[in-house]
PDB file of C-alpha atoms in Angstrom:
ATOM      1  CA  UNK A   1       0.000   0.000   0.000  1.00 58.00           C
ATOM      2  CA  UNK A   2       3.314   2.595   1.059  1.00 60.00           C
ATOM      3  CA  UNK A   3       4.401   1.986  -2.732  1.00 61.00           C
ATOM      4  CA  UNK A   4       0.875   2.395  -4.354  1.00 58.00           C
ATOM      5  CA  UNK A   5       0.581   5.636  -2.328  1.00 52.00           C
ATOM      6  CA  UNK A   6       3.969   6.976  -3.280  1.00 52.00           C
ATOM      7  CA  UNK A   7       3.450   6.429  -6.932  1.00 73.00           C
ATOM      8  CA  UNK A   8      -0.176   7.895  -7.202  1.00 79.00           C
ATOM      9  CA  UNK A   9       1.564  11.010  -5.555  1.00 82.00           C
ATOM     10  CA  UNK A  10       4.569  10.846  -7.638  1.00 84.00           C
ATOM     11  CA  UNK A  11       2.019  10.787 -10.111  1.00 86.00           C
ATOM     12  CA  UNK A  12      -0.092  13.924  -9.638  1.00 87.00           C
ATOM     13  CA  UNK A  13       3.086  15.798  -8.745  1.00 88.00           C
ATOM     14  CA  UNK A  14       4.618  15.213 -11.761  1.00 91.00           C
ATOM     15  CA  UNK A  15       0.699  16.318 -13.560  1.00 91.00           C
ATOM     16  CA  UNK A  16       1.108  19.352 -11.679  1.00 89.00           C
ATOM     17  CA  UNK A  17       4.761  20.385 -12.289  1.00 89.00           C
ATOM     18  CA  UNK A  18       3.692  20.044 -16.633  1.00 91.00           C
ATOM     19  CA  UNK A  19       1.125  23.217 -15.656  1.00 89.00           C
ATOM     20  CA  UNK A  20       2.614  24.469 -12.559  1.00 84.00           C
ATOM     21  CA  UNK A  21       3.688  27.874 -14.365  1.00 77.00           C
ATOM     22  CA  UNK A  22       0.368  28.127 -16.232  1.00 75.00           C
ATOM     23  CA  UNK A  23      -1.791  27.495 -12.941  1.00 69.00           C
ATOM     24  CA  UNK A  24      -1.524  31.210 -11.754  1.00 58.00           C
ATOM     25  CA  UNK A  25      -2.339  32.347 -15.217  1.00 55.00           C
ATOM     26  CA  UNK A  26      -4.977  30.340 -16.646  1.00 57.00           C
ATOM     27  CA  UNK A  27      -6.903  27.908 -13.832  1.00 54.00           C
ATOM     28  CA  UNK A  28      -6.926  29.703 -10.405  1.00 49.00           C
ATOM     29  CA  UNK A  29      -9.044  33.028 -10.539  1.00 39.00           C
ATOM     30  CA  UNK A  30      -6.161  35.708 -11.248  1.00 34.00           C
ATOM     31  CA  UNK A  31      -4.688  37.084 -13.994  1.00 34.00           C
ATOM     32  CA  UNK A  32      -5.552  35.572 -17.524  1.00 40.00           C
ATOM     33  CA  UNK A  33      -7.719  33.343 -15.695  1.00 45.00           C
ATOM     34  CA  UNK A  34     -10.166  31.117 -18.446  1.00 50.00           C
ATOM     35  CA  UNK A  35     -12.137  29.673 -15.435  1.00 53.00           C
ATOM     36  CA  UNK A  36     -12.605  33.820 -13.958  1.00 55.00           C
ATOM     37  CA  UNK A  37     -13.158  34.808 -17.813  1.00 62.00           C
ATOM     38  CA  UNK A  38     -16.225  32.355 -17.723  1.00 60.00           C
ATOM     39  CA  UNK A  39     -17.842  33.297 -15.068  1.00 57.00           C
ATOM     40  CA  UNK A  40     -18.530  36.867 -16.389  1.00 59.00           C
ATOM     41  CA  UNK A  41     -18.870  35.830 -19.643  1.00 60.00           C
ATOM     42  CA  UNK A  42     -21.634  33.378 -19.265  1.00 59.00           C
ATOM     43  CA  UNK A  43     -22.790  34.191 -16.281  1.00 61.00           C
ATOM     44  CA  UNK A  44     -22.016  31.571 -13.990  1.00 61.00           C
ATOM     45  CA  UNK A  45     -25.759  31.192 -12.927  1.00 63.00           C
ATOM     46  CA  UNK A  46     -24.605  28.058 -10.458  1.00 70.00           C
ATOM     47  CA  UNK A  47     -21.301  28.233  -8.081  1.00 74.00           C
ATOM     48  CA  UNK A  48     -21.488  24.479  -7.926  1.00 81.00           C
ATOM     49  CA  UNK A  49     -20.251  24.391 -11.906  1.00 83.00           C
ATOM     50  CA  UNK A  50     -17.083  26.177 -10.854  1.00 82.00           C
ATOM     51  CA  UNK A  51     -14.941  22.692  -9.971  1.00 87.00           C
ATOM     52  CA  UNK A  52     -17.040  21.789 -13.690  1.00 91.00           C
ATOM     53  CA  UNK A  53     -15.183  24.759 -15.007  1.00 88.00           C
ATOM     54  CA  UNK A  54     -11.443  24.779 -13.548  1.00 85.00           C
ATOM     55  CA  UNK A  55     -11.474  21.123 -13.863  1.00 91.00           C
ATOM     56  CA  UNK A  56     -12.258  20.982 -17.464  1.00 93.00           C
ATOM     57  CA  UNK A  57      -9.652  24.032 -18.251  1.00 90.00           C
ATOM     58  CA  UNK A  58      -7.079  22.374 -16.072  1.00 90.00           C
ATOM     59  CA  UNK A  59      -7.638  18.942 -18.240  1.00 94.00           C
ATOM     60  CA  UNK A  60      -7.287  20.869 -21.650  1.00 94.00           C
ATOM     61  CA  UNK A  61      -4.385  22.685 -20.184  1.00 92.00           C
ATOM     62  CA  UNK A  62      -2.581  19.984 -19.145  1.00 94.00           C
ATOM     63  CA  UNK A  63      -2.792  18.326 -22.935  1.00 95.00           C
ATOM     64  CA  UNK A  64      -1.608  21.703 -24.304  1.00 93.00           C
ATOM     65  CA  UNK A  65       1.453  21.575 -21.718  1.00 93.00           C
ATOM     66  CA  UNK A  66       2.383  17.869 -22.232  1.00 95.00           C
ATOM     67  CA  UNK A  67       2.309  18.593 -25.692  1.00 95.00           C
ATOM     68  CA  UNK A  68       4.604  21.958 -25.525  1.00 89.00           C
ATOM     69  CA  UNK A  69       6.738  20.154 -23.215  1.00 92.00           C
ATOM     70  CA  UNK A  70       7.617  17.050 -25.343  1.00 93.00           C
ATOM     71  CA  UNK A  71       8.748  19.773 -28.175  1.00 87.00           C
ATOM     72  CA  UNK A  72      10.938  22.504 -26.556  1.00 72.00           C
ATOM     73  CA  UNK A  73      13.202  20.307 -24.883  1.00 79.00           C
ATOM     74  CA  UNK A  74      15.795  22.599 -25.592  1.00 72.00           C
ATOM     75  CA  UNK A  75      14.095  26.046 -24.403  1.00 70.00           C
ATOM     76  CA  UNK A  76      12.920  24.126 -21.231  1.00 72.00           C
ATOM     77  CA  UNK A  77      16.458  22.600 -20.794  1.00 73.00           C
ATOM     78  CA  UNK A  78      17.712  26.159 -20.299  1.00 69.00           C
ATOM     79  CA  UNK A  79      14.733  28.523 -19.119  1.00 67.00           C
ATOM     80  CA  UNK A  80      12.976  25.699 -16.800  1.00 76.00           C
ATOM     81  CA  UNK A  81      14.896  23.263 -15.483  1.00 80.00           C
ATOM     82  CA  UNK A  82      12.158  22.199 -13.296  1.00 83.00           C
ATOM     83  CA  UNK A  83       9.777  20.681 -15.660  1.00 89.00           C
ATOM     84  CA  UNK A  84       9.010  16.657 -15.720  1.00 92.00           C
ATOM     85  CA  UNK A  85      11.254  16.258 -18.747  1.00 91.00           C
ATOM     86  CA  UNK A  86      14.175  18.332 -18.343  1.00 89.00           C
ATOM     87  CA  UNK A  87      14.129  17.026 -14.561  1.00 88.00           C
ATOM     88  CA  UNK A  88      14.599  13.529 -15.040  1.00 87.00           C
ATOM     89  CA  UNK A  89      10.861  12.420 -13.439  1.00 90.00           C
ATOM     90  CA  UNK A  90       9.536  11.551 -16.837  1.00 92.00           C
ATOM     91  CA  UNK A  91      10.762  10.175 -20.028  1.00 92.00           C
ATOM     92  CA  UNK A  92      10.278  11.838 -23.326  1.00 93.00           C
ATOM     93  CA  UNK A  93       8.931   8.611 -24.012  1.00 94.00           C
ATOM     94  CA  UNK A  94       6.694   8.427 -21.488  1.00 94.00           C
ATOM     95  CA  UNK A  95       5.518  12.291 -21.903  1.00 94.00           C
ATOM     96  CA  UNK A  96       4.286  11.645 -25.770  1.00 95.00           C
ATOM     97  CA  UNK A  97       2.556   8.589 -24.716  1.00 95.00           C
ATOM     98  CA  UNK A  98       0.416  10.391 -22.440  1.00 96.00           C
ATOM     99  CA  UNK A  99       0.469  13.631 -24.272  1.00 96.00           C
ATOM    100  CA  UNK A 100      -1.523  11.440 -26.857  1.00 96.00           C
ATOM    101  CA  UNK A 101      -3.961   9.718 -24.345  1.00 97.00           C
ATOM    102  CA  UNK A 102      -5.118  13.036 -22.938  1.00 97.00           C
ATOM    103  CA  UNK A 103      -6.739  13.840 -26.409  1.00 97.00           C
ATOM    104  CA  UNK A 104      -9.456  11.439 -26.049  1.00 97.00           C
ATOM    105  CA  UNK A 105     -10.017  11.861 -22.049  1.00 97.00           C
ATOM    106  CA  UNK A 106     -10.108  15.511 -23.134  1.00 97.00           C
ATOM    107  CA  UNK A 107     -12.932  15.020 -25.425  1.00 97.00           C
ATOM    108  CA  UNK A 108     -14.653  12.683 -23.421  1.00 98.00           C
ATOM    109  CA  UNK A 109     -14.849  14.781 -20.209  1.00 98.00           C
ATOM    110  CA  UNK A 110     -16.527  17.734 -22.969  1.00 98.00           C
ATOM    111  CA  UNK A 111     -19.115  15.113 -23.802  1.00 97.00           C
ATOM    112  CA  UNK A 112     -20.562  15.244 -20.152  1.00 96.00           C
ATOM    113  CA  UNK A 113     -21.872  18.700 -21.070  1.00 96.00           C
ATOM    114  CA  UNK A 114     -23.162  19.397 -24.693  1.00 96.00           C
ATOM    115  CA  UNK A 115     -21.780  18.929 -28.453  1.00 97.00           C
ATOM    116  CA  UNK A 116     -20.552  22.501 -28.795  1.00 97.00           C
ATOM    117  CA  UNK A 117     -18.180  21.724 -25.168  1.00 97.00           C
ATOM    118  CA  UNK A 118     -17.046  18.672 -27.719  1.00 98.00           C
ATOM    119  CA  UNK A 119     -16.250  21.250 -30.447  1.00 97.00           C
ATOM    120  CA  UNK A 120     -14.629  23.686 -28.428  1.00 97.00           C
ATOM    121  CA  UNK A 121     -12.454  20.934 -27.260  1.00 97.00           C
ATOM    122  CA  UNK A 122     -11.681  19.753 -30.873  1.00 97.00           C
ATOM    123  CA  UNK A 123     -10.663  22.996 -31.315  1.00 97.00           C
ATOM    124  CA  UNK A 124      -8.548  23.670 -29.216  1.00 96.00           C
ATOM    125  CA  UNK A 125      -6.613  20.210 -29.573  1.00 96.00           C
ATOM    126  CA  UNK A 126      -6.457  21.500 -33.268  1.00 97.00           C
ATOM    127  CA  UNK A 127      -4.568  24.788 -32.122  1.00 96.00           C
ATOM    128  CA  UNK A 128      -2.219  22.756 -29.963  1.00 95.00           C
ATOM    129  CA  UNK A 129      -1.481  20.403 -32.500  1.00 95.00           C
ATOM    130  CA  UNK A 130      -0.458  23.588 -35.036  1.00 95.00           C
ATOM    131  CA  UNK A 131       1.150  25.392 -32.470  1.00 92.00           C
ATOM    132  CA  UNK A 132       3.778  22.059 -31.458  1.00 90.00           C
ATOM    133  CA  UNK A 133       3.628  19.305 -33.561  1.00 91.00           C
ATOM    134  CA  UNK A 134       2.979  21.937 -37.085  1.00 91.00           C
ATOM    135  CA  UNK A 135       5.952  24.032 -35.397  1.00 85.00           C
ATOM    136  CA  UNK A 136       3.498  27.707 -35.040  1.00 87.00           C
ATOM    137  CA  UNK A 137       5.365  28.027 -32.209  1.00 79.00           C
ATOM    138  CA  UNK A 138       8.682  28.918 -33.881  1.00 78.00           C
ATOM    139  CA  UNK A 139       7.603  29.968 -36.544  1.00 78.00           C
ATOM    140  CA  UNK A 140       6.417  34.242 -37.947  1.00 84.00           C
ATOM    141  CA  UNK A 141       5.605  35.818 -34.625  1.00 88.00           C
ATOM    142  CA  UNK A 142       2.007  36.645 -36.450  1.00 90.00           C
ATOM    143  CA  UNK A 143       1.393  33.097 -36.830  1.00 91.00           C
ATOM    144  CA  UNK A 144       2.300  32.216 -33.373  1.00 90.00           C
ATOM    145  CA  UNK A 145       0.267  35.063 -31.919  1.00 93.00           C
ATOM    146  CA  UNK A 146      -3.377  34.391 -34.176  1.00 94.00           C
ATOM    147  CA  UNK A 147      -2.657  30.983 -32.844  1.00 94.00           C
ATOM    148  CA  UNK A 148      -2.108  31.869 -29.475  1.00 91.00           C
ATOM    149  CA  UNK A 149      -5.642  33.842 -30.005  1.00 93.00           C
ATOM    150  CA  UNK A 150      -7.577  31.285 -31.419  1.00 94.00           C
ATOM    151  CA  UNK A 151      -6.090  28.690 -29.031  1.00 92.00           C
ATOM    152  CA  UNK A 152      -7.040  30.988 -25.745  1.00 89.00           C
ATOM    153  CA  UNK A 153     -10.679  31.399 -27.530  1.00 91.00           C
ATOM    154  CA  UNK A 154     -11.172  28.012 -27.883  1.00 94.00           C
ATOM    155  CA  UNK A 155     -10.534  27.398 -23.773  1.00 89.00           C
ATOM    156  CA  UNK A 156     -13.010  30.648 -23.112  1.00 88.00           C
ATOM    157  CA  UNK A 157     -15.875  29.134 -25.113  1.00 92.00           C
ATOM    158  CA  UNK A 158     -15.709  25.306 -23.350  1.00 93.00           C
ATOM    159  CA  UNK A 159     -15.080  27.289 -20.413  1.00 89.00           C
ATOM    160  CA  UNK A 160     -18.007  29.619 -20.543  1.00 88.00           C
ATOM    161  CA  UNK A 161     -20.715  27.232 -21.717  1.00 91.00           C
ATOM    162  CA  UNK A 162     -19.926  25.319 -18.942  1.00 91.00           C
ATOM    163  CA  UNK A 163     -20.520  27.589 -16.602  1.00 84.00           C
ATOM    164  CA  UNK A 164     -23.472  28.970 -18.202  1.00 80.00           C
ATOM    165  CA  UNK A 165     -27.113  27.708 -17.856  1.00 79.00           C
ATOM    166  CA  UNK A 166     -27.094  27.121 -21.490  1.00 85.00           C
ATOM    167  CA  UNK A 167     -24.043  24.795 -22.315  1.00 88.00           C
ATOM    168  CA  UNK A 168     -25.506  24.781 -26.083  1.00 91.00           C
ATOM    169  CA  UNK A 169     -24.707  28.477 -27.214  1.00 89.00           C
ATOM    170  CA  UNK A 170     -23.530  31.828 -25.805  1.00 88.00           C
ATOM    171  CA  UNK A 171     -25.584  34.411 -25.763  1.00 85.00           C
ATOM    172  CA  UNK A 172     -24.742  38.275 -27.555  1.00 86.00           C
ATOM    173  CA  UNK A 173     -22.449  39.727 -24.799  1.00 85.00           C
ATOM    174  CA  UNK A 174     -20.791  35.935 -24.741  1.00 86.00           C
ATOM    175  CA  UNK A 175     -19.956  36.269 -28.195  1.00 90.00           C
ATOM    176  CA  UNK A 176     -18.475  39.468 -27.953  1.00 91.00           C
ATOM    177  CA  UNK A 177     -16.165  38.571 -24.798  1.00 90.00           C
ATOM    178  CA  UNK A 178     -14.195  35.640 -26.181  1.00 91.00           C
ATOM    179  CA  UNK A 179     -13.882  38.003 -29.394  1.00 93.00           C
ATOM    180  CA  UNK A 180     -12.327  40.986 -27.777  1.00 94.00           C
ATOM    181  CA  UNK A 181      -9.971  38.698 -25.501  1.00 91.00           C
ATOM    182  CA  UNK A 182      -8.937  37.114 -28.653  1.00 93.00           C
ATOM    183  CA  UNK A 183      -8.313  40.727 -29.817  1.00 96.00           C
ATOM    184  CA  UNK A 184      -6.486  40.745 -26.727  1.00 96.00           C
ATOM    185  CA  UNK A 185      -4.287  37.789 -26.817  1.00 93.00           C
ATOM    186  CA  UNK A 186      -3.461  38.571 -30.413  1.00 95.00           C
ATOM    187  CA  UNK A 187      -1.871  42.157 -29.664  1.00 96.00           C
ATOM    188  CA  UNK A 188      -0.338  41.812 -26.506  1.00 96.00           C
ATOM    189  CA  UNK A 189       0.412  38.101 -25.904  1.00 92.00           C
ATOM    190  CA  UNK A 190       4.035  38.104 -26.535  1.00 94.00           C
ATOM    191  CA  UNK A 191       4.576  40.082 -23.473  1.00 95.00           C
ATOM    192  CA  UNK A 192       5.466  36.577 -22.437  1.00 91.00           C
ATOM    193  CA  UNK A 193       8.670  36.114 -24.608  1.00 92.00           C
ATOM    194  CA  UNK A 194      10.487  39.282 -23.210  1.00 94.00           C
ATOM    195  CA  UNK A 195      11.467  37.290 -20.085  1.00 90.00           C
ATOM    196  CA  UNK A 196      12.394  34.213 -22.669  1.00 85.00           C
ATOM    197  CA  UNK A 197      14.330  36.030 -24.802  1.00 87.00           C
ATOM    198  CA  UNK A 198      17.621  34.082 -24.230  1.00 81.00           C
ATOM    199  CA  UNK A 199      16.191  30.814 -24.795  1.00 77.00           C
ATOM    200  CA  UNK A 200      14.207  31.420 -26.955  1.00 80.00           C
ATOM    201  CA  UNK A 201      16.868  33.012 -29.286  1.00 82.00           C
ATOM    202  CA  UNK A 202      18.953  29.692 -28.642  1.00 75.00           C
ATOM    203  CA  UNK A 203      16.569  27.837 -30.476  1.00 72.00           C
ATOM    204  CA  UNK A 204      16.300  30.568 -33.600  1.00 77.00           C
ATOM    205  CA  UNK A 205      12.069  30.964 -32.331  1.00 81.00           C
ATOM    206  CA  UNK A 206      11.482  34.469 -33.906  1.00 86.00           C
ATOM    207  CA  UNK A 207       9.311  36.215 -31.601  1.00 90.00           C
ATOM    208  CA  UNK A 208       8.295  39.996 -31.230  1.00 93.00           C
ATOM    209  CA  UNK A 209      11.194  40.911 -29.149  1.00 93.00           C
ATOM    210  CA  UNK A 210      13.861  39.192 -31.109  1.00 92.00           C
ATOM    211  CA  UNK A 211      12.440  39.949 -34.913  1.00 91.00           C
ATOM    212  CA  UNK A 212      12.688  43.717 -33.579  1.00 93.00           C
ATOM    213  CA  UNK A 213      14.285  44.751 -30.931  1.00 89.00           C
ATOM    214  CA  UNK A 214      14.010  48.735 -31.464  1.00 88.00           C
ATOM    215  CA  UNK A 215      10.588  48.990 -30.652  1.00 92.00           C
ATOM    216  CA  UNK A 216       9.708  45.594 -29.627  1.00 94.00           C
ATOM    217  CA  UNK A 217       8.639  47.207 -25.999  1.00 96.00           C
ATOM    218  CA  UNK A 218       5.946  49.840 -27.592  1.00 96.00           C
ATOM    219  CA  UNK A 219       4.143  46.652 -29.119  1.00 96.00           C
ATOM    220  CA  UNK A 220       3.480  46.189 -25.568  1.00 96.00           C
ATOM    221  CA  UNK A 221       2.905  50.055 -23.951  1.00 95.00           C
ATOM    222  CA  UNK A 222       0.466  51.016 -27.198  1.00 97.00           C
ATOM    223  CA  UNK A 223      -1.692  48.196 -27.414  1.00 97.00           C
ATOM    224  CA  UNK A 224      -2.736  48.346 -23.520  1.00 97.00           C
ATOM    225  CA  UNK A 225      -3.008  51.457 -23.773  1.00 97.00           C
ATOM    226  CA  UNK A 226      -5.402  51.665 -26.948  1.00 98.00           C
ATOM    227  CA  UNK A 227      -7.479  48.056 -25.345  1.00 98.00           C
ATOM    228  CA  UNK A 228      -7.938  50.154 -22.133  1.00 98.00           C
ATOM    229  CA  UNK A 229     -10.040  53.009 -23.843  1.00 97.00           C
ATOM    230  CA  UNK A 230     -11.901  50.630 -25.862  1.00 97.00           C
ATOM    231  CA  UNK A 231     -12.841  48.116 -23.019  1.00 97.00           C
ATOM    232  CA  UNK A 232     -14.125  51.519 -20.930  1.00 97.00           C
ATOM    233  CA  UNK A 233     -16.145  52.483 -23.805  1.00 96.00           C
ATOM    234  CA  UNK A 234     -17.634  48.574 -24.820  1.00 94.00           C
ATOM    235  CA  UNK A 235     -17.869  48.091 -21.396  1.00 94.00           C
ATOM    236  CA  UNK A 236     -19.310  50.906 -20.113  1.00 93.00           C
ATOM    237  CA  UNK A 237     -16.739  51.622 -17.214  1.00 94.00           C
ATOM    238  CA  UNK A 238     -17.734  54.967 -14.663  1.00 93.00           C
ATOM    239  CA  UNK A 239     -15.247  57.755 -14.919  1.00 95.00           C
ATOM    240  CA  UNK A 240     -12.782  56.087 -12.046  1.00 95.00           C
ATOM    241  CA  UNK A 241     -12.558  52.658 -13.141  1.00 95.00           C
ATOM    242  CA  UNK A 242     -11.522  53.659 -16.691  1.00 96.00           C
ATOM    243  CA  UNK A 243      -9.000  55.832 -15.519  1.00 97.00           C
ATOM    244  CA  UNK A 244      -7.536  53.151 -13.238  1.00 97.00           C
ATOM    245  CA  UNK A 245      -7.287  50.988 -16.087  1.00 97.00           C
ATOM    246  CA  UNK A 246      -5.516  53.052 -18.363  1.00 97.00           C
ATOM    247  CA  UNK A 247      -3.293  53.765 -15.577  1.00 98.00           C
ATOM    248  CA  UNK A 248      -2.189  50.426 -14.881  1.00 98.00           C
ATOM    249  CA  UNK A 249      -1.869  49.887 -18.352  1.00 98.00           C
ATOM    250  CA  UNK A 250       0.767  52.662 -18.465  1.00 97.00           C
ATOM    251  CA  UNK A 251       2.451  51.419 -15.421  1.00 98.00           C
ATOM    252  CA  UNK A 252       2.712  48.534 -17.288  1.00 97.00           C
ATOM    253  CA  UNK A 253       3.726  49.789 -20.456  1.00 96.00           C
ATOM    254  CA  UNK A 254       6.522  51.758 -18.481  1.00 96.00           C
ATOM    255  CA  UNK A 255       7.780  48.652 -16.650  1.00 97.00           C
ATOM    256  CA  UNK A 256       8.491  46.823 -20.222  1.00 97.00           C
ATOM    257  CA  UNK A 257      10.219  50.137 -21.365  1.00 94.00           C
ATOM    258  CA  UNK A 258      12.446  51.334 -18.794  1.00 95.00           C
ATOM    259  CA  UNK A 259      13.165  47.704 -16.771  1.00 94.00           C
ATOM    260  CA  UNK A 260      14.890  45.051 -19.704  1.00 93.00           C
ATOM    261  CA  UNK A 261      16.500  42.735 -17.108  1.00 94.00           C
ATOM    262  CA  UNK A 262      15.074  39.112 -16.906  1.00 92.00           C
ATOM    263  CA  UNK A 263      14.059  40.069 -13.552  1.00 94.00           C
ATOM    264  CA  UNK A 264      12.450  43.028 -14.349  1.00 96.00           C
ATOM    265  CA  UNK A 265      10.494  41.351 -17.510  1.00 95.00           C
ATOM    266  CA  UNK A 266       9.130  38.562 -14.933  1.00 93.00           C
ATOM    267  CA  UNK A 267       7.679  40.707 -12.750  1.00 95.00           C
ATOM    268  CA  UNK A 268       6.218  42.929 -15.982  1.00 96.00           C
ATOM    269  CA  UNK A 269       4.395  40.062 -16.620  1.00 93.00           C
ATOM    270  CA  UNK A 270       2.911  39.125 -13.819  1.00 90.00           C
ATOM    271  CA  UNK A 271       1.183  42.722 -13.787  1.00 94.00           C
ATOM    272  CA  UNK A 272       0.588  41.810 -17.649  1.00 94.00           C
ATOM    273  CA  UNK A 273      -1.851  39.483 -15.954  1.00 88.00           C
ATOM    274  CA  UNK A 274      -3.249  41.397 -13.785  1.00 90.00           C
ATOM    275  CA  UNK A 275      -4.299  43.405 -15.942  1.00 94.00           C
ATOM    276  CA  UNK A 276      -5.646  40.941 -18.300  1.00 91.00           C
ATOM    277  CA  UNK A 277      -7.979  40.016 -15.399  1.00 86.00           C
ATOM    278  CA  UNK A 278      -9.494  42.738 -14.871  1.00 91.00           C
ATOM    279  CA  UNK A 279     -10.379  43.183 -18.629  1.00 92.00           C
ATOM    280  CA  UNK A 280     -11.192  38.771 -18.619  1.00 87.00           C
ATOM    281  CA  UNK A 281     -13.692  40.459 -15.590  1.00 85.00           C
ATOM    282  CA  UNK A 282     -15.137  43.918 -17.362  1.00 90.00           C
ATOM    283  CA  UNK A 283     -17.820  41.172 -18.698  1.00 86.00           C
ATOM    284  CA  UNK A 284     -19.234  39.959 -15.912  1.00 81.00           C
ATOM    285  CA  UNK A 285     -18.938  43.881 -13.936  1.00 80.00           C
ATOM    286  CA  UNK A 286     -20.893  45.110 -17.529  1.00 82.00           C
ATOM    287  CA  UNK A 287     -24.017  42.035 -16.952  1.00 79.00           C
ATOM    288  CA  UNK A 288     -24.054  43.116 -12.891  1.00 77.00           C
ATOM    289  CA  UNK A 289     -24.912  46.904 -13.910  1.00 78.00           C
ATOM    290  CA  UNK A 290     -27.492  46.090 -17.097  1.00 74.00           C
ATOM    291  CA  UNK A 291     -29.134  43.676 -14.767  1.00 68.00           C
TER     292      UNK A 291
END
């Protein structure tokens, strides 16, 4: 029984170290959070469909991760040691074996809940197969970021008919939500690589920050800038909340500009997230005041 116990727990640690960087960014309810996104996008009508929501988000994640992991063995050799692969707790083997068997449980688990769950699921397998296997990922930074888009949209739709009451369609303001955050995601997601740079130059990837490093940063400062006035005005934030947002967006924006280090681009990011939050939340804050 010790040996059973220690190798379900080996187990579900090594699960959790494939999405341990992605948890405070896409399952737990912070920054670019698909399971907070849902919520105010659907409306969540029923707490008891949140574990339905993280859990199925978590699921889909952790196929996307295996996948990513089993291809950049060499970014993830130098920028994150700490991953299954690179730290010896899985073989690559091993990894693309179950990186495979998560595409069925993945669709399976989206049967539970209604046909369009199913094709949001197919969808985004389809994005993470063209991102790793079809090599978007290191390929024209365009590419990489409509896929990045698409990919993110395709987790916000499962996500939010899930946690809606009707888990066949989304309704108007739905519709619009998952197509301004994959506005979003297209024009300000590579605020990730700045921090990667190093690695991700090692392995000739030709993102934002390395295809042009002059004004790399003001693809970052503009766009936040620009999404802040028009989520205020689609949104219809008071006076004070707008301004707040476009101020944080210009902290931001300054951050990336004035503070290049690694360090410094880690820490951009995380308030990167922060904001995308709050604009994953303007939804659900727009529904509360029109109800």
């Amino acid at each position: 029984m010790t040996r059973i116990y220690f190798s379900v727990v080996n187990v579900v640690v090594t699960l959790f170290l494939f999405t341990k960087s992605d948890i405070k960014t896409t399952v737990l309810p912070v920054a670019k959070n698909k399971g907070f996104f849902a919520m105010a996008a659907a409306p969540m009508t029923n707490i008891l469909r949140l574990p339905h929501v993280l859990f199925w988000i978590w699921l889909h994640l952790l196929q996307f991760d295996v996948s990513n992991q089993t291809i950049n063995l060499e970014e993830d050799a130098i920028n994150k040691k700490d991953r299954p692969i690179p730290s010896g707790r899985i073989t690559l083997n091993s990894a693309v074996i179950l990186r495979w068997a998560l595409v069925p449980l993945c669709l399976a688990l989206s049967t539970l809940y209604s046909a369009e769950t199913v094709y949001a699921s197919i969808a985004l397998v389809t994005f993470t197969l063209i991102y790793d296997e079809m090599h978007a990922h290191a390929g024209h930074w365009l590419v990489r970021n409509v896929v990045n888009a698409l990919g993110f949209a395709s987790f916000e739709v499962g996500a939010s008919l899930i946690a809606g009451s009707n888990s066949h369609a989304l309704d108007a303001d739905g519709v619009l939500s998952v197509l301004v955050s994959a506005g979003i995601i297209a024009t300000t997601i590579h605020a990730q690589d700045f921090k990667d740079e190093d690695g991700d130059r090692a392995i000739g990837r030709r993102t934002v920050p390395i295809c042009f490093p002059a004004f790399a940063r003001w693809t970052i400062v503009i766009p936040l800038i620009v999404w802040s006035f028009v989520l205020s005005t689609l949104w219809q934030l008071d006076t004070l909340m707008s301004c707040a947002l476009t101020v944080l967006a210009i902290f931001i924006g300054g951050r990336y500009f004035f503070l290049r280090s690694v360090s410094g681009d880690q820490v951009s990011f995380y308030w990167y997230n922060v904001w995308l939050s709050i604009a994953h939340a303007l939804p659900g804050y727009y529904r509360i005041r029109h109800t």
